[in-house]
XYZ file of N, CA and C in Angstrom:
762
model
N 0.819 -1.212 0.000
C 0.000 0.000 0.000
C 0.856 1.266 0.000
N 2.109 1.165 -0.415
C 2.967 2.330 -0.396
C 2.477 3.437 -1.312
N 1.684 3.064 -2.319
C 1.124 4.055 -3.224
C 0.433 5.167 -2.464
N -0.204 4.827 -1.374
C -1.013 5.795 -0.658
C -0.177 6.799 0.107
N 1.114 6.609 0.161
C 1.977 7.522 0.895
C 2.660 8.521 -0.019
N 2.351 8.493 -1.309
C 3.082 9.314 -2.262
C 2.724 10.783 -2.157
N 1.457 11.114 -1.867
C 1.016 12.489 -1.889
C 1.860 13.428 -1.034
N 2.115 13.130 0.262
C 2.921 14.066 1.041
C 4.293 14.299 0.429
N 4.912 13.272 -0.144
C 6.218 13.438 -0.745
C 6.143 14.362 -1.952
N 5.084 14.255 -2.725
C 4.933 15.108 -3.890
C 4.780 16.560 -3.471
N 4.007 16.793 -2.424
C 3.775 18.156 -1.997
C 5.059 18.825 -1.545
N 5.945 18.041 -0.931
C 7.183 18.587 -0.394
C 8.228 18.770 -1.473
N 8.259 17.873 -2.457
C 9.389 17.843 -3.374
C 9.130 18.493 -4.718
N 7.985 19.133 -4.916
C 7.664 19.687 -6.221
C 8.742 20.638 -6.725
N 9.151 21.585 -5.885
C 10.097 22.585 -6.345
C 11.438 21.972 -6.719
N 11.861 20.942 -5.991
C 13.160 20.336 -6.242
C 13.129 19.455 -7.474
N 12.100 18.592 -7.580
C 12.106 17.578 -8.610
C 11.526 18.040 -9.928
N 10.675 19.079 -9.923
C 10.022 19.428 -11.162
C 10.358 20.825 -11.647
N 10.886 21.674 -10.806
C 11.327 22.968 -11.306
C 12.731 22.840 -11.878
N 13.597 22.106 -11.186
C 14.970 21.974 -11.635
C 15.117 21.330 -13.004
N 14.363 20.208 -13.323
C 14.553 19.602 -14.634
C 14.241 20.538 -15.789
N 13.404 21.578 -15.553
C 13.124 22.506 -16.619
C 14.336 23.353 -16.941
N 15.267 23.438 -15.970
C 16.559 24.088 -16.174
C 16.423 25.558 -16.542
N 15.460 26.254 -15.927
C 15.354 27.678 -16.157
C 16.396 28.408 -15.330
N 16.985 29.469 -15.839
C 17.908 30.262 -15.021
C 17.187 30.780 -13.795
N 17.939 30.995 -12.716
C 17.306 31.419 -11.462
C 16.636 32.767 -11.600
N 17.056 33.574 -12.586
C 16.448 34.880 -12.768
C 15.195 34.827 -13.629
N 14.887 33.631 -14.168
C 13.743 33.525 -15.066
C 12.447 33.808 -14.318
N 11.570 34.589 -14.912
C 10.287 34.917 -14.304
C 9.197 34.793 -15.353
N 8.371 33.652 -15.355
C 7.384 33.458 -16.404
C 6.166 34.372 -16.290
N 5.573 34.775 -17.390
C 4.345 35.565 -17.414
C 3.304 34.880 -18.282
N 2.002 35.014 -17.990
C 1.004 34.212 -18.696
C 0.135 35.019 -19.628
N -0.145 34.484 -20.814
C -1.025 35.143 -21.771
C -2.073 34.140 -22.231
N -3.067 33.832 -21.394
C -4.133 32.934 -21.820
C -4.979 33.601 -22.897
N -5.678 32.787 -23.702
C -6.464 33.327 -24.807
C -7.506 34.319 -24.317
N -8.134 33.998 -23.167
C -9.196 34.855 -22.652
C -8.659 36.084 -21.924
N -7.385 36.076 -21.553
C -6.787 37.191 -20.820
C -5.485 37.579 -21.513
N -5.555 38.154 -22.708
C -4.322 38.457 -23.458
C -3.454 39.471 -22.733
N -2.145 39.279 -22.852
C -1.149 40.212 -22.328
C -1.146 40.326 -20.805
N -1.726 39.343 -20.121
C -1.671 39.363 -18.662
C -0.540 38.470 -18.194
N 0.345 39.032 -17.364
C 1.504 38.291 -16.878
C 1.230 37.728 -15.498
N 1.854 36.573 -15.229
C 1.723 35.928 -13.919
C 3.100 35.805 -13.284
N 3.100 35.820 -11.968
C 4.349 35.543 -11.263
C 4.706 34.069 -11.364
N 3.696 33.199 -11.219
C 3.920 31.752 -11.221
C 2.916 31.098 -12.168
N 3.399 30.232 -13.038
C 2.544 29.437 -13.921
C 2.775 27.967 -13.588
N 1.708 27.258 -13.263
C 1.796 25.855 -12.868
C 1.057 25.006 -13.892
N 1.766 24.072 -14.510
C 1.127 23.146 -15.440
C 0.669 21.896 -14.693
N -0.560 21.461 -14.982
C -1.117 20.297 -14.310
C -2.162 20.702 -13.289
N -3.080 19.769 -12.984
C -4.145 20.074 -12.026
C -4.384 18.911 -11.072
N -3.318 18.171 -10.752
C -3.403 17.126 -9.749
C -3.166 17.693 -8.363
N -3.039 16.825 -7.350
C -2.848 17.297 -5.973
C -1.633 18.198 -5.792
N -0.534 17.872 -6.449
C 0.668 18.687 -6.307
C 0.435 20.096 -6.824
N -0.092 20.210 -8.030
C -0.279 21.518 -8.652
C -1.284 22.376 -7.885
N -2.435 21.796 -7.556
C -3.478 22.595 -6.921
C -3.157 22.934 -5.477
N -2.470 22.028 -4.777
C -2.094 22.351 -3.394
C -1.098 23.502 -3.377
N -0.143 23.487 -4.314
C 0.837 24.573 -4.370
C 0.167 25.884 -4.763
N -0.739 25.835 -5.745
C -1.446 27.054 -6.145
C -2.236 27.632 -4.975
N -2.870 26.757 -4.191
C -3.643 27.213 -3.038
C -2.750 27.841 -1.982
N -1.624 27.198 -1.696
C -0.709 27.733 -0.694
C -0.164 29.104 -1.113
N 0.216 29.224 -2.379
C 0.791 30.489 -2.850
C -0.225 31.624 -2.787
N -1.469 31.345 -3.201
C -2.466 32.414 -3.268
C -3.162 32.667 -1.935
N -2.842 31.888 -0.912
C -3.432 32.102 0.409
C -2.537 32.934 1.319
N -1.408 33.377 0.802
C -0.488 34.178 1.607
C -0.970 35.627 1.718
N -0.511 36.351 2.733
C -0.962 37.734 2.920
C -0.706 38.625 1.705
N 0.444 38.456 1.059
C 0.753 39.208 -0.161
C 1.034 38.203 -1.266
N -0.006 37.615 -1.820
C 0.181 36.485 -2.730
C 0.713 36.907 -4.095
N 1.478 36.039 -4.729
C 1.860 36.271 -6.125
C 0.665 35.982 -7.027
N 0.725 36.439 -8.249
C -0.307 36.052 -9.217
C 0.038 34.665 -9.739
N -0.956 33.780 -9.757
C -0.718 32.369 -10.082
C -1.721 31.917 -11.138
N -1.236 31.170 -12.134
C -2.103 30.548 -13.129
C -1.898 29.047 -13.104
N -2.993 28.311 -13.136
C -2.963 26.852 -13.277
C -3.405 26.532 -14.703
N -2.539 25.848 -15.441
C -2.806 25.558 -16.850
C -3.058 24.064 -17.007
N -4.303 23.690 -17.339
C -4.634 22.278 -17.513
C -6.011 22.129 -18.129
N -6.122 21.318 -19.191
C -7.422 21.003 -19.765
C -8.242 20.111 -18.839
N -7.563 19.441 -17.905
C -8.233 18.479 -17.028
C -8.630 19.076 -15.683
N -8.604 20.386 -15.565
C -8.852 21.008 -14.263
C -10.182 20.573 -13.660
N -11.231 20.457 -14.470
C -12.565 20.130 -13.959
C -12.805 18.625 -13.834
N -11.874 17.807 -14.258
C -12.066 16.359 -14.190
C -11.757 15.842 -12.782
N -12.460 14.797 -12.324
C -12.171 14.226 -10.992
C -10.819 13.531 -10.987
N -10.194 13.517 -9.829
C -8.935 12.783 -9.681
C -9.224 11.288 -9.667
N -8.350 10.503 -10.270
C -8.559 9.067 -10.398
C -7.868 8.254 -9.303
N -6.595 8.496 -8.977
C -5.913 7.629 -7.999
C -6.512 7.742 -6.605
N -6.362 6.671 -5.828
C -6.656 6.719 -4.403
C -5.410 7.167 -3.661
N -5.586 8.008 -2.666
C -4.471 8.470 -1.849
C -4.762 8.156 -0.386
N -3.723 7.967 0.388
C -3.892 7.725 1.816
C -2.616 8.050 2.554
N -2.667 7.972 3.868
C -1.493 8.312 4.681
C -1.695 7.792 6.086
N -0.600 7.658 6.823
C -0.704 7.399 8.251
C -1.386 8.604 8.891
N -2.289 8.343 9.820
C -3.096 9.420 10.385
C -2.244 10.496 11.050
N -1.191 10.082 11.755
C -0.354 11.092 12.424
C 0.333 11.998 11.412
N 0.781 11.416 10.292
C 1.439 12.229 9.268
C 0.450 13.179 8.608
N -0.743 12.660 8.300
C -1.730 13.512 7.640
C -2.213 14.625 8.555
N -2.342 14.348 9.844
C -2.735 15.390 10.792
C -1.696 16.497 10.839
N -0.427 16.108 10.788
C 0.647 17.102 10.791
C 0.612 17.942 9.515
N 0.405 17.283 8.370
C 0.313 18.010 7.106
C -0.884 18.957 7.126
N -2.016 18.455 7.640
C -3.215 19.285 7.709
C -2.989 20.522 8.566
N -2.299 20.354 9.680
C -2.020 21.497 10.555
C -1.148 22.526 9.849
N -0.163 22.035 9.090
C 0.719 22.949 8.360
C -0.060 23.737 7.315
N -0.960 23.060 6.608
C -1.762 23.747 5.601
C -2.731 24.731 6.242
N -3.329 24.332 7.373
C -4.255 25.234 8.065
C -3.551 26.507 8.503
N -2.323 26.366 8.984
C -1.568 27.548 9.410
C -1.214 28.444 8.235
N -1.262 27.881 7.019
C -1.009 28.662 5.804
C -2.315 29.058 5.123
N -3.428 29.005 5.873
C -4.752 29.431 5.405
C -5.346 28.524 4.331
N -4.978 27.227 4.352
C -5.618 26.228 3.497
C -6.172 25.159 4.437
N -7.423 25.298 4.903
C -7.966 24.434 5.955
C -8.650 23.176 5.429
N -9.097 22.354 6.390
C -10.018 21.226 6.170
C -9.398 19.977 5.560
N -8.094 19.879 5.457
C -7.494 18.673 4.886
C -7.798 17.445 5.730
N -7.915 17.623 7.051
C -8.120 16.477 7.929
C -9.599 16.207 8.198
N -10.481 16.993 7.598
C -11.928 16.765 7.736
C -12.530 16.499 6.364
N -12.671 17.529 5.570
C -13.205 17.377 4.220
C -12.316 16.482 3.358
N -11.020 16.493 3.651
C -10.068 15.748 2.832
C -9.910 14.282 3.182
N -10.686 13.770 4.151
C -10.592 12.358 4.564
C -11.975 11.734 4.508
N -12.078 10.531 3.920
C -13.389 9.877 3.894
C -13.432 8.542 4.636
N -12.279 7.943 4.964
C -12.259 6.704 5.743
C -11.102 6.766 6.730
N -11.370 6.335 7.970
C -10.324 6.251 8.986
C -10.319 4.835 9.562
N -9.145 4.211 9.574
C -8.994 2.896 10.186
C -8.222 3.057 11.492
N -8.712 2.464 12.589
C -8.024 2.628 13.877
C -6.713 1.874 13.964
N -6.490 0.919 13.077
C -5.250 0.134 13.105
C -4.954 -0.361 11.693
N -3.759 -0.887 11.515
C -3.309 -1.374 10.212
C -2.724 -2.764 10.366
N -3.136 -3.682 9.496
C -2.583 -5.030 9.496
C -1.698 -5.231 8.271
N -0.566 -5.862 8.476
C 0.346 -6.183 7.377
C 0.585 -7.691 7.346
N 0.835 -8.219 6.152
C 1.070 -9.652 5.957
C 2.369 -9.813 5.178
N 3.350 -10.494 5.803
C 4.692 -10.513 5.243
C 5.148 -11.872 4.728
N 4.356 -12.915 4.859
C 4.774 -14.229 4.388
C 3.707 -14.809 3.470
N 4.008 -15.977 2.884
C 3.060 -16.619 1.990
C 2.173 -17.633 2.713
N 2.263 -17.692 4.032
C 1.440 -18.610 4.806
C 0.041 -18.075 4.984
N -0.808 -18.807 5.712
C -2.170 -18.347 5.976
C -2.158 -16.966 6.622
N -3.063 -16.064 6.224
C -3.066 -14.714 6.790
C -3.070 -14.682 8.304
N -3.793 -15.641 8.930
C -3.899 -15.604 10.381
C -2.564 -15.860 11.059
N -1.629 -16.534 10.361
C -0.321 -16.824 10.971
C 0.736 -15.810 10.587
N 0.476 -14.992 9.571
C 1.482 -14.029 9.116
C 1.071 -12.586 9.366
N -0.030 -12.404 10.086
C -0.556 -11.068 10.332
C 0.277 -10.330 11.368
N 0.559 -9.070 11.071
C 1.237 -8.196 12.024
C 0.408 -6.925 12.169
N -0.046 -6.646 13.369
C -0.783 -5.413 13.622
C 0.215 -4.304 13.921
N 0.162 -3.255 13.126
C 1.131 -2.163 13.251
C 0.840 -1.294 14.463
N -0.432 -1.197 14.827
C -0.781 -0.339 15.951
C -0.807 1.125 15.583
N -1.009 1.430 14.280
C -1.032 2.821 13.823
C -2.252 3.046 12.943
N -3.037 4.071 13.220
C -4.224 4.347 12.395
C -3.838 4.866 11.022
N -4.729 4.633 10.067
C -4.482 5.004 8.676
C -5.723 5.699 8.137
N -5.540 6.602 7.186
C -6.685 7.305 6.589
C -6.647 7.173 5.074
N -7.836 7.082 4.501
C -7.964 7.192 3.051
C -8.443 8.602 2.743
N -7.766 9.259 1.834
C -8.121 10.627 1.491
C -9.290 10.645 0.511
N -10.140 11.610 0.674
C -11.268 11.792 -0.229
C -10.791 12.542 -1.464
N -10.868 11.909 -2.621
C -10.407 12.572 -3.840
C -11.206 13.843 -4.121
N -12.533 13.742 -3.994
C -13.357 14.921 -4.266
C -13.223 15.956 -3.149
N -13.177 15.490 -1.901
C -13.060 16.421 -0.785
C -11.735 17.151 -0.764
N -10.663 16.425 -1.034
C -9.343 17.049 -1.036
C -9.244 18.078 -2.153
N -9.818 17.744 -3.311
C -9.779 18.712 -4.410
C -10.554 19.974 -4.045
N -11.676 19.819 -3.322
C -12.436 20.992 -2.885
C -11.611 21.876 -1.963
N -10.764 21.261 -1.140
C -9.904 22.045 -0.252
C -9.016 23.002 -1.042
N -8.655 22.598 -2.263
C -7.714 23.384 -3.066
C -8.400 24.230 -4.140
N -9.708 24.040 -4.336
C -10.384 24.773 -5.413
C -11.497 25.697 -4.928
N -12.089 25.407 -3.768
C -13.156 26.261 -3.252
C -12.607 27.641 -2.917
N -13.234 28.648 -3.438
C -12.816 30.046 -3.208
C -11.387 30.300 -3.690
N -10.944 29.531 -4.669
C -9.585 29.718 -5.185
C -9.453 31.078 -5.871
N -8.318 31.715 -5.683
C -8.076 33.018 -6.301
C -7.033 32.940 -7.413
N -6.526 31.757 -7.690
C -5.611 31.629 -8.833
C -6.427 31.580 -10.123
N -5.771 31.869 -11.220
C -6.416 31.860 -12.535
C -6.291 30.476 -13.152
N -7.378 29.969 -13.723
C -7.374 28.671 -14.399
C -7.405 28.893 -15.907
N -6.440 28.295 -16.602
C -6.393 28.345 -18.066
C -6.624 26.924 -18.569
N -7.788 26.621 -19.132
C -8.128 25.239 -19.511
C -7.497 24.821 -20.838
N -6.180 24.828 -20.883
C -5.440 24.417 -22.068
C -4.253 23.562 -21.630
N -3.591 22.914 -22.574
C -2.335 22.223 -22.332
C -1.251 22.873 -23.179
N -0.014 22.698 -22.777
C 1.075 23.231 -23.602
C 1.344 22.275 -24.764
N 2.045 22.772 -25.781
C 2.335 21.949 -26.959
C 3.829 21.650 -27.083
N 4.595 21.998 -26.059
C 6.048 21.817 -26.116
C 6.445 20.386 -25.789
N 7.521 19.931 -26.404
C 8.072 18.602 -26.154
C 9.584 18.737 -26.058
N 10.123 18.459 -24.885
C 11.569 18.580 -24.689
C 12.303 17.484 -25.449
N 13.304 17.870 -26.234
C 14.118 16.902 -26.958
C 15.562 16.917 -26.447
N 15.911 17.917 -25.646
C 17.213 18.053 -24.991
C 17.033 19.125 -23.927
N 17.974 19.243 -22.982
C 17.838 20.285 -21.962
C 17.668 21.665 -22.599
N 16.554 22.321 -22.272
C 16.244 23.663 -22.785
C 16.067 23.717 -24.294
N 15.797 22.583 -24.926
C 15.514 22.538 -26.360
C 14.150 21.873 -26.545
N 13.228 22.584 -27.204
C 11.854 22.105 -27.312
C 11.390 22.133 -28.759
N 10.516 21.207 -29.081
C 9.906 21.165 -30.401
C 8.407 21.015 -30.237
N 7.677 21.152 -31.339
C 6.225 20.989 -31.320
C 5.760 20.655 -32.723
N 4.794 19.740 -32.854
C 4.277 19.413 -34.181
C 3.395 20.504 -34.759
N 2.948 21.463 -33.924
C 1.979 22.453 -34.380
C 2.500 23.876 -34.480
N 3.687 24.136 -33.948
C 4.178 25.511 -33.960
C 5.691 25.535 -33.822
N 6.293 26.629 -34.231
C 7.731 26.810 -34.033
C 7.960 27.553 -32.724
N 9.125 27.348 -32.142
C 9.500 28.031 -30.896
C 8.420 27.932 -29.827
N 8.070 26.710 -29.405
C 7.002 26.575 -28.402
C 7.386 27.108 -27.031
N 8.681 27.244 -26.759
C 9.153 27.799 -25.489
C 10.196 28.868 -25.796
N 10.003 30.053 -25.275
C 10.973 31.131 -25.468
C 11.287 31.788 -24.137
N 12.537 32.228 -24.006
C 12.993 32.871 -22.765
C 13.528 34.246 -23.109
N 13.016 35.275 -22.444
C 13.365 36.652 -22.783
C 14.499 37.213 -21.944
N 14.922 36.500 -20.934
C 15.898 37.026 -19.985
C 15.260 37.362 -18.659
N 13.968 37.654 -18.660
C 13.234 37.924 -17.419
C 11.991 37.062 -17.282
N 11.570 36.419 -18.370
C 10.361 35.601 -18.301
C 10.413 34.501 -19.353
N 9.572 33.495 -19.155
C 9.480 32.364 -20.079
C 8.068 32.288 -20.635
N 7.962 32.126 -21.941
C 6.664 32.018 -22.608
C 6.515 30.632 -23.216
N 5.345 30.032 -23.024
C 5.076 28.691 -23.539
C 3.763 28.718 -24.307
N 3.783 28.190 -25.538
C 2.579 28.176 -26.357
C 1.646 27.060 -25.918
N 0.336 27.346 -26.047
C -0.687 26.425 -25.583
C -1.473 25.836 -26.751
N -2.327 24.873 -26.433
C -3.037 24.113 -27.454
C -4.072 24.929 -28.214
N -4.437 26.122 -27.723
C -5.384 26.974 -28.450
C -4.653 28.088 -29.199
N -3.331 27.932 -29.350
C -2.472 28.892 -30.054
C -2.222 30.172 -29.265
N -2.667 30.227 -28.020
C -2.308 31.354 -27.174
C -0.953 31.070 -26.526
N -0.463 32.024 -25.769
C 0.831 31.892 -25.104
C 0.690 32.277 -23.647
N 1.284 31.480 -22.765
C 1.287 31.801 -21.347
C 2.708 32.159 -20.958
N 2.845 33.231 -20.179
C 4.162 33.735 -19.806
C 4.229 33.922 -18.303
N 5.357 33.628 -17.708
C 5.481 33.788 -16.272
C 6.911 33.923 -15.799
N 7.052 34.436 -14.593
C 8.368 34.585 -13.979
C 8.924 33.245 -13.516
N 8.051 32.396 -13.027
C 8.445 31.052 -12.588
C 7.499 30.062 -13.254
N 8.060 29.028 -13.872
C 7.273 27.974 -14.485
C 7.473 26.698 -13.678
N 6.373 26.096 -13.227
C 6.443 24.844 -12.487
C 5.669 23.767 -13.233
N 6.275 22.592 -13.350
C 5.655 21.488 -14.077
C 5.147 20.458 -13.083
N 3.834 20.388 -12.928
C 3.234 19.414 -12.013
C 2.474 18.337 -12.752
N 2.858 18.064 -14.002
C 2.094 17.115 -14.815
C 2.494 15.668 -14.569
N 3.477 15.421 -13.710
C 3.783 14.051 -13.317
C 4.868 13.385 -14.132
N 4.931 12.061 -14.001
C 6.028 11.290 -14.581
C 6.061 11.346 -16.099
N 4.923 11.589 -16.726
C 4.868 11.618 -18.189
C 5.051 13.024 -18.741
N 5.627 13.922 -17.971
C 5.829 15.295 -18.400
C 6.603 15.375 -19.715
N 6.181 16.287 -20.569
C 6.882 16.519 -21.830
C 7.827 17.704 -21.738
N 7.879 18.343 -20.580
C 8.759 19.502 -20.414
C 10.117 19.130 -19.839
N 10.298 17.891 -19.433
C 11.548 17.496 -18.795
C 12.201 16.342 -19.535
N 13.507 16.230 -19.355
C 14.293 15.122 -19.899
C 14.761 14.272 -18.727
N 14.632 12.963 -18.848
C 14.897 12.051 -17.735
C 16.295 11.458 -17.777
N 17.279 12.228 -18.144
C 18.682 11.794 -18.081
C 18.937 10.500 -18.832
N 18.251 10.301 -19.947
C 18.443 9.133 -20.819
C 18.128 7.813 -20.142
N 17.435 7.844 -19.011
C 17.050 6.604 -18.339
C 15.741 6.114 -18.940
N 15.794 4.952 -19.564
C 14.633 4.445 -20.281
C 13.628 3.739 -19.370
N 14.122 3.106 -18.326
C 13.236 2.309 -17.470
C 13.279 2.843 -16.040
N 12.304 3.673 -15.707
C 12.211 4.196 -14.348
C 10.920 3.722 -13.714
N 10.972 3.521 -12.418
C 9.776 3.104 -11.701
C 9.036 4.304 -11.167
N 7.941 4.667 -11.814
C 7.166 5.813 -11.362
C 6.109 5.396 -10.339
N 5.656 4.160 -10.419
C 4.605 3.682 -9.519
C 5.238 2.790 -8.463
N 5.097 3.148 -7.196
C 5.722 2.373 -6.136
C 4.942 1.088 -5.878
N 3.638 1.175 -5.780
C 2.825 -0.011 -5.479
C 1.386 0.245 -5.899
N 0.660 -0.813 -6.072
C -0.753 -0.717 -6.382
C -1.566 -1.316 -5.243
N -2.716 -0.733 -4.970
C -3.595 -1.258 -3.944
C -4.956 -1.566 -4.533
N -5.728 -2.351 -3.833
C -7.056 -2.747 -4.287
C -8.059 -2.477 -3.185
N -9.174 -1.862 -3.540
C -10.284 -1.695 -2.613
C -11.452 -2.495 -3.171
N -12.010 -3.402 -2.378
C -13.082 -4.250 -2.897
C -14.081 -4.592 -1.788
N -15.280 -4.949 -2.203
C -16.307 -5.452 -1.304
C -16.401 -6.956 -1.503
N -16.437 -7.698 -0.405
C -16.484 -9.161 -0.492
C -17.753 -9.671 0.171
N -18.247 -10.779 -0.345
C -19.443 -11.392 0.226
C -19.398 -12.883 -0.042
N -20.285 -13.617 0.634
C -20.364 -15.051 0.418
C -19.699 -15.838 1.535
N -19.309 -17.067 1.239
C -18.725 -17.959 2.235
C -17.449 -17.372 2.814
N -17.320 -17.442 4.111
C -16.139 -16.925 4.787
C -16.272 -15.508 5.274
N -17.350 -14.824 4.899
C -17.564 -13.444 5.326
C -18.554 -13.437 6.482
N -18.102 -12.969 7.630
C -18.950 -12.877 8.811
C -18.833 -11.478 9.389
N -19.877 -10.682 9.200
C -19.830 -9.314 9.691
C -18.736 -8.532 8.990
N -17.805 -7.991 9.787
C -16.687 -7.234 9.228
C -15.470 -8.097 8.953
N -15.592 -9.404 9.182
C -14.463 -10.304 8.966
C -14.590 -10.983 7.598
N -13.465 -11.142 6.918
C -13.428 -11.849 5.638
C -12.351 -12.913 5.731
N -12.784 -14.148 6.041
C -11.805 -15.214 6.216
C -10.865 -14.898 7.358
N -9.567 -14.946 7.086
C -8.570 -14.662 8.118
C -8.225 -13.177 8.213
N -8.856 -12.357 7.403
C -8.525 -10.939 7.405
C -9.391 -10.209 8.424
N -8.743 -9.367 9.205
C -9.434 -8.647 10.261
C -10.271 -7.513 9.703
N -11.504 -7.401 10.150
C -12.353 -6.301 9.745
C -12.005 -5.029 10.509
N -12.363 -3.921 9.917
C -12.154 -2.646 10.598
C -10.724 -2.182 10.635
N -9.831 -2.818 9.862
C -8.444 -2.404 9.817
C -7.987 -2.171 8.383
N -7.062 -1.247 8.240
C -6.404 -1.071 6.947
C -5.492 -2.264 6.746
N -5.582 -2.928 5.597
C -4.795 -4.136 5.354
C -3.836 -3.929 4.195
């Protein structure tokens, strides 16, 4: 179930892992020109609309003197697909940090299931003989609730487009639909979008994930982007008694 622990790491490491691969000079400052808002510049332009992108946009725009922020994604209105979860103590700490930064409700609206304990199984023997109770509560995050935490009353600008750039080498980009899809002026970076408009900003952040087209992966062909997969299912029939399913304990994260 390690998959469920990825979200906190993404929130912490966005600037390190996804700003650096773009290899923009430290003085670069992107400005945005969405089709509906021509010639409007942004301090920060964030590509993608997953948990990493929207949580960062919310944190930035919730500050007392916020920068101007644009979130660029055609999928902004689509529901999130992956399941996320965390150890309850870790999520409570993250929620407190976000609340102190004026992004509340992660530990209420952002959680839909709480397990008082967690069971792990480490051998190939019968579950009842290989069960280990961790003694730590676990939470499943609400995909819709967590997204509401980052979108309700949001003050960042949403541009429902995708970029058309494709990195072919560090700081070298191509596009099947246009020339010069990425340009740098010395103070800002401009990136062309799928509706032929251009978004410009002082800082460009790529939150589109492992399949990003704005970064080069150091010629590594086989990388593990997915740590683990989990399954959520309802069981019935022989062996199911109340909250128990065979040798598996009910009421626990397994």
